[in-house]
mmCIF file of C-alpha atoms and ligand atoms in Angstrom:
data_model
loop_
_atom_site.group_PDB
_atom_site.id
_atom_site.type_symbol
_atom_site.label_atom_id
_atom_site.label_comp_id
_atom_site.label_asym_id
_atom_site.label_seq_id
_atom_site.Cartn_x
_atom_site.Cartn_y
_atom_site.Cartn_z
ATOM 1 C CA MET A 1 122.519 129.358 114.698
ATOM 2 C CA ASP A 2 122.735 125.700 113.682
ATOM 3 C CA LYS A 3 119.914 123.201 114.221
ATOM 4 C CA ASN A 4 121.206 122.034 117.605
ATOM 5 C CA GLN A 5 121.410 125.588 118.884
ATOM 6 C CA LYS A 6 117.890 126.338 117.627
ATOM 7 C CA LEU A 7 116.587 123.178 119.324
ATOM 8 C CA GLU A 8 118.329 124.168 122.560
ATOM 9 C CA TYR A 9 116.539 127.480 122.343
ATOM 10 C CA ILE A 10 113.151 125.701 122.005
ATOM 11 C CA PHE A 11 114.008 123.420 124.937
ATOM 12 C CA LYS A 12 115.012 126.413 127.043
ATOM 13 C CA ALA A 13 111.614 128.021 126.390
ATOM 14 C CA ILE A 14 109.860 124.769 127.390
ATOM 15 C CA LYS A 15 111.948 124.572 130.591
ATOM 16 C CA GLU A 16 110.939 128.116 131.445
ATOM 17 C CA ALA A 17 107.269 127.337 130.778
ATOM 18 C CA TYR A 18 107.318 124.192 132.962
ATOM 19 C CA PRO A 19 109.595 124.811 135.940
ATOM 20 C CA GLY A 20 109.605 121.900 138.341
ATOM 21 C CA LYS A 21 108.674 119.299 135.702
ATOM 22 C CA THR A 22 111.112 116.574 134.699
ATOM 23 C CA LEU A 23 111.361 117.132 130.958
ATOM 24 C CA VAL A 24 112.322 114.734 128.193
ATOM 25 C CA PHE A 25 113.192 116.400 124.915
ATOM 26 C CA ASN A 26 114.679 114.529 121.961
ATOM 27 C CA ASP A 27 117.052 111.839 120.766
ATOM 28 C CA GLY A 28 118.924 111.201 117.534
ATOM 29 C CA SER A 29 120.155 113.650 114.943
ATOM 30 C CA PRO A 30 118.366 116.827 113.840
ATOM 31 C CA ASP A 31 119.920 116.199 110.413
ATOM 32 C CA ALA A 32 118.059 112.884 110.081
ATOM 33 C CA PRO A 33 115.663 112.736 107.114
ATOM 34 C CA VAL A 34 112.855 111.297 109.253
ATOM 35 C CA MET A 35 111.395 112.787 112.441
ATOM 36 C CA ILE A 36 109.438 110.339 114.620
ATOM 37 C CA ILE A 37 106.876 111.878 116.976
ATOM 38 C CA GLY A 38 105.292 110.052 119.928
ATOM 39 C CA GLU A 39 102.920 111.013 122.695
ATOM 40 C CA ALA A 40 104.714 111.782 125.973
ATOM 41 C CA PRO A 41 107.467 110.166 128.017
ATOM 42 C CA GLY A 42 106.674 107.351 130.418
ATOM 43 C CA ALA A 43 108.448 106.396 133.640
ATOM 44 C CA ASP A 44 111.480 104.834 131.893
ATOM 45 C CA GLU A 45 111.902 107.855 129.639
ATOM 46 C CA GLU A 46 111.629 110.178 132.618
ATOM 47 C CA LYS A 47 114.378 108.217 134.404
ATOM 48 C CA GLN A 48 116.725 108.098 131.422
ATOM 49 C CA GLY A 49 115.885 111.514 129.985
ATOM 50 C CA LYS A 50 115.300 110.178 126.467
ATOM 51 C CA PRO A 51 112.165 109.422 124.459
ATOM 52 C CA PHE A 52 111.183 105.825 123.669
ATOM 53 C CA VAL A 53 113.585 103.877 125.884
ATOM 54 C CA GLY A 54 110.980 101.727 127.692
ATOM 55 C CA ARG A 55 108.976 98.750 126.413
ATOM 56 C CA ALA A 56 107.308 100.664 123.567
ATOM 57 C CA GLY A 57 110.692 102.105 122.592
ATOM 58 C CA LYS A 58 112.254 98.648 122.487
ATOM 59 C CA LEU A 59 109.519 97.493 120.112
ATOM 60 C CA LEU A 60 110.058 100.586 117.968
ATOM 61 C CA ASN A 61 113.838 99.976 117.869
ATOM 62 C CA ALA A 62 113.350 96.291 117.010
ATOM 63 C CA THR A 63 110.954 97.135 114.169
ATOM 64 C CA LEU A 64 113.344 99.748 112.763
ATOM 65 C CA GLU A 65 116.161 97.184 112.930
ATOM 66 C CA ILE A 66 114.103 94.503 111.141
ATOM 67 C CA LEU A 67 113.618 97.072 108.383
ATOM 68 C CA GLY A 68 117.362 97.734 108.178
ATOM 69 C CA TRP A 69 117.658 100.958 110.155
ATOM 70 C CA GLN A 70 119.161 101.980 113.486
ATOM 71 C CA ARG A 71 117.388 104.192 115.955
ATOM 72 C CA SER A 72 120.224 106.713 115.531
ATOM 73 C CA ASP A 73 119.181 107.173 111.878
ATOM 74 C CA PHE A 74 116.172 109.166 113.137
ATOM 75 C CA TYR A 75 115.260 112.263 115.095
ATOM 76 C CA ILE A 76 112.871 111.158 117.855
ATOM 77 C CA THR A 77 110.648 113.354 119.988
ATOM 78 C CA ASN A 78 107.244 113.562 121.702
ATOM 79 C CA ILE A 79 104.375 116.040 121.633
ATOM 80 C CA VAL A 80 104.222 116.500 125.417
ATOM 81 C CA LYS A 81 107.674 116.779 126.990
ATOM 82 C CA TYR A 82 106.851 115.641 130.508
ATOM 83 C CA ARG A 83 105.103 112.569 131.899
ATOM 84 C CA PRO A 84 101.490 113.431 132.725
ATOM 85 C CA ARG A 85 100.740 111.897 136.137
ATOM 86 C CA ASP A 86 97.792 111.272 138.383
ATOM 87 C CA ALA A 87 97.728 112.120 142.098
ATOM 88 C CA VAL A 88 99.591 108.933 143.047
ATOM 89 C CA GLY A 89 102.262 109.203 140.371
ATOM 90 C CA GLY A 90 100.700 106.904 137.749
ATOM 91 C CA THR A 91 101.165 107.804 134.074
ATOM 92 C CA LEU A 92 98.210 109.427 132.302
ATOM 93 C CA THR A 93 97.353 110.027 128.664
ATOM 94 C CA PRO A 94 97.928 113.732 127.933
ATOM 95 C CA MET A 95 94.780 115.871 128.162
ATOM 96 C CA PRO A 96 93.604 117.843 125.111
ATOM 97 C CA GLN A 97 94.641 121.148 126.787
ATOM 98 C CA GLU A 98 98.166 119.816 127.419
ATOM 99 C CA ILE A 99 98.456 118.687 123.812
ATOM 100 C CA GLU A 100 97.270 122.114 122.583
ATOM 101 C CA LYS A 101 99.761 123.930 124.820
ATOM 102 C CA PHE A 102 102.631 122.026 123.209
ATOM 103 C CA ARG A 103 101.464 122.723 119.621
ATOM 104 C CA PRO A 104 103.643 125.843 119.079
ATOM 105 C CA ALA A 105 106.734 124.018 120.402
ATOM 106 C CA ILE A 106 106.313 120.950 118.186
ATOM 107 C CA GLU A 107 105.625 123.196 115.184
ATOM 108 C CA LYS A 108 108.882 125.067 115.830
ATOM 109 C CA GLU A 109 110.740 121.789 116.361
ATOM 110 C CA ILE A 110 109.488 120.556 112.967
ATOM 111 C CA GLU A 111 110.465 123.841 111.344
ATOM 112 C CA VAL A 112 114.026 123.538 112.705
ATOM 113 C CA VAL A 113 114.562 119.838 111.912
ATOM 114 C CA ASP A 114 112.791 120.253 108.557
ATOM 115 C CA PRO A 115 112.667 116.497 107.859
ATOM 116 C CA LYS A 116 111.779 114.887 104.536
ATOM 117 C CA LEU A 117 109.169 112.857 106.376
ATOM 118 C CA ILE A 118 107.414 113.040 109.739
ATOM 119 C CA VAL A 119 106.198 109.771 111.254
ATOM 120 C CA ILE A 120 103.363 110.084 113.718
ATOM 121 C CA LEU A 121 102.963 107.305 116.271
ATOM 122 C CA GLY A 122 99.396 107.104 117.519
ATOM 123 C CA ARG A 123 96.377 109.308 118.010
ATOM 124 C CA ILE A 124 97.869 111.705 120.569
ATOM 125 C CA ALA A 125 100.679 112.640 118.195
ATOM 126 C CA MET A 126 98.041 113.015 115.472
ATOM 127 C CA ALA A 127 96.079 115.395 117.698
ATOM 128 C CA GLY A 128 99.302 117.196 118.580
ATOM 129 C CA LEU A 129 99.754 118.173 114.956
ATOM 130 C CA GLY A 130 96.079 119.078 114.582
ATOM 131 C CA ILE A 131 95.226 116.131 112.339
ATOM 132 C CA GLY A 132 91.627 115.033 112.690
ATOM 133 C CA GLY A 133 90.041 111.606 112.195
ATOM 134 C CA THR A 134 90.573 108.275 113.853
ATOM 135 C CA MET A 135 93.597 106.005 113.775
ATOM 136 C CA ALA A 136 91.527 103.444 111.815
ATOM 137 C CA GLU A 137 90.906 106.057 109.097
ATOM 138 C CA ASN A 138 94.443 107.403 108.978
ATOM 139 C CA ARG A 139 96.940 104.624 109.638
ATOM 140 C CA GLY A 140 99.188 103.831 106.725
ATOM 141 C CA LYS A 141 98.336 107.140 105.025
ATOM 142 C CA VAL A 142 100.737 109.892 104.069
ATOM 143 C CA ILE A 143 99.253 113.358 104.244
ATOM 144 C CA GLU A 144 100.747 116.748 103.546
ATOM 145 C CA LYS A 145 100.533 119.598 106.056
ATOM 146 C CA ASN A 146 102.412 122.906 105.994
ATOM 147 C CA SER A 147 104.477 121.440 103.128
ATOM 148 C CA HIS A 148 105.641 118.493 105.267
ATOM 149 C CA LYS A 149 104.808 114.892 104.441
ATOM 150 C CA ILE A 150 103.385 113.003 107.405
ATOM 151 C CA LEU A 151 103.077 109.221 107.659
ATOM 152 C CA ILE A 152 100.607 108.051 110.281
ATOM 153 C CA THR A 153 100.868 104.735 112.087
ATOM 154 C CA TYR A 154 100.062 103.073 115.374
ATOM 155 C CA HIS A 155 101.791 103.839 118.621
ATOM 156 C CA PRO A 156 104.131 100.931 119.524
ATOM 157 C CA ALA A 157 102.376 100.616 122.924
ATOM 158 C CA ALA A 158 99.196 99.806 120.972
ATOM 159 C CA ILE A 159 101.101 97.012 119.200
ATOM 160 C CA LEU A 160 102.160 95.630 122.603
ATOM 161 C CA ARG A 161 98.451 95.442 123.481
ATOM 162 C CA ASN A 162 97.329 94.105 120.064
ATOM 163 C CA ILE A 163 100.107 92.003 118.636
ATOM 164 C CA ASN A 164 97.911 91.253 115.574
ATOM 165 C CA TRP A 165 98.591 94.808 114.412
ATOM 166 C CA GLU A 166 102.362 94.292 114.304
ATOM 167 C CA PRO A 167 102.491 93.393 110.564
ATOM 168 C CA MET A 168 100.583 96.615 109.733
ATOM 169 C CA PHE A 169 102.906 98.668 111.943
ATOM 170 C CA ARG A 170 105.934 97.165 110.189
ATOM 171 C CA GLU A 171 104.360 97.659 106.749
ATOM 172 C CA ASP A 172 103.632 101.323 107.550
ATOM 173 C CA LEU A 173 107.166 101.984 108.775
ATOM 174 C CA ALA A 174 108.572 100.245 105.675
ATOM 175 C CA ARG A 175 106.928 103.057 103.667
ATOM 176 C CA MET A 176 109.534 105.457 105.088
ATOM 177 C CA ARG A 177 111.860 104.129 102.399
ATOM 178 C CA GLU A 178 109.743 105.877 99.741
ATOM 179 C CA PHE A 179 110.707 109.250 101.212
ATOM 180 C CA VAL A 180 114.373 109.065 102.212
HETATM 181 N N1 URA B 1 105.562 106.579 124.555
HETATM 182 C C1 URA B 1 105.698 107.742 123.897
HETATM 183 O O1 URA B 1 104.800 108.193 123.224
HETATM 184 N N2 URA B 1 106.853 108.371 123.998
HETATM 185 C C2 URA B 1 107.860 107.915 124.694
HETATM 186 O O2 URA B 1 108.882 108.567 124.726
HETATM 187 C C3 URA B 1 107.693 106.696 125.359
HETATM 188 C C4 URA B 1 106.542 106.045 125.279
#
């Protein structure tokens, strides 16, 4: 089985585990050297069926382009593969139990893609990979876990709320060059 077939197999298992949910899986190439992991899809992602295509995704794309990359140079995914919603359809932050339930799937996804570097966007993705500590303690750091290097930075939605953090976000993403 090649990587795409193995990923299809993971997605099939997720579909079976969550019948009735609108799922958003991945984008980009599984042969990319860098795997970018976010939190969960939002309304735009749910509509288009791809991760990071809304406002936060546009900021991510723009930052990658400033640094000389294209979005298609990466493999992009989320921890939680559906949009967590409240009773009236608003988007929620994933709950700790939801994040835990997706841990085996994201671990398998990482194993299949086997990137040179994983980039974690925000604290939910950090929790999804079982990394403790706060964003303030971890951002800009590269840690090693299960023989994968993991660079931790802010979620682009956090940059939209705190534009003063944008230079740090860009600086962190520029570090990807050290690993590819
Ligand atoms: N935020 C995320 O974490 N993932 C997306 O796909 C979109 C917004």
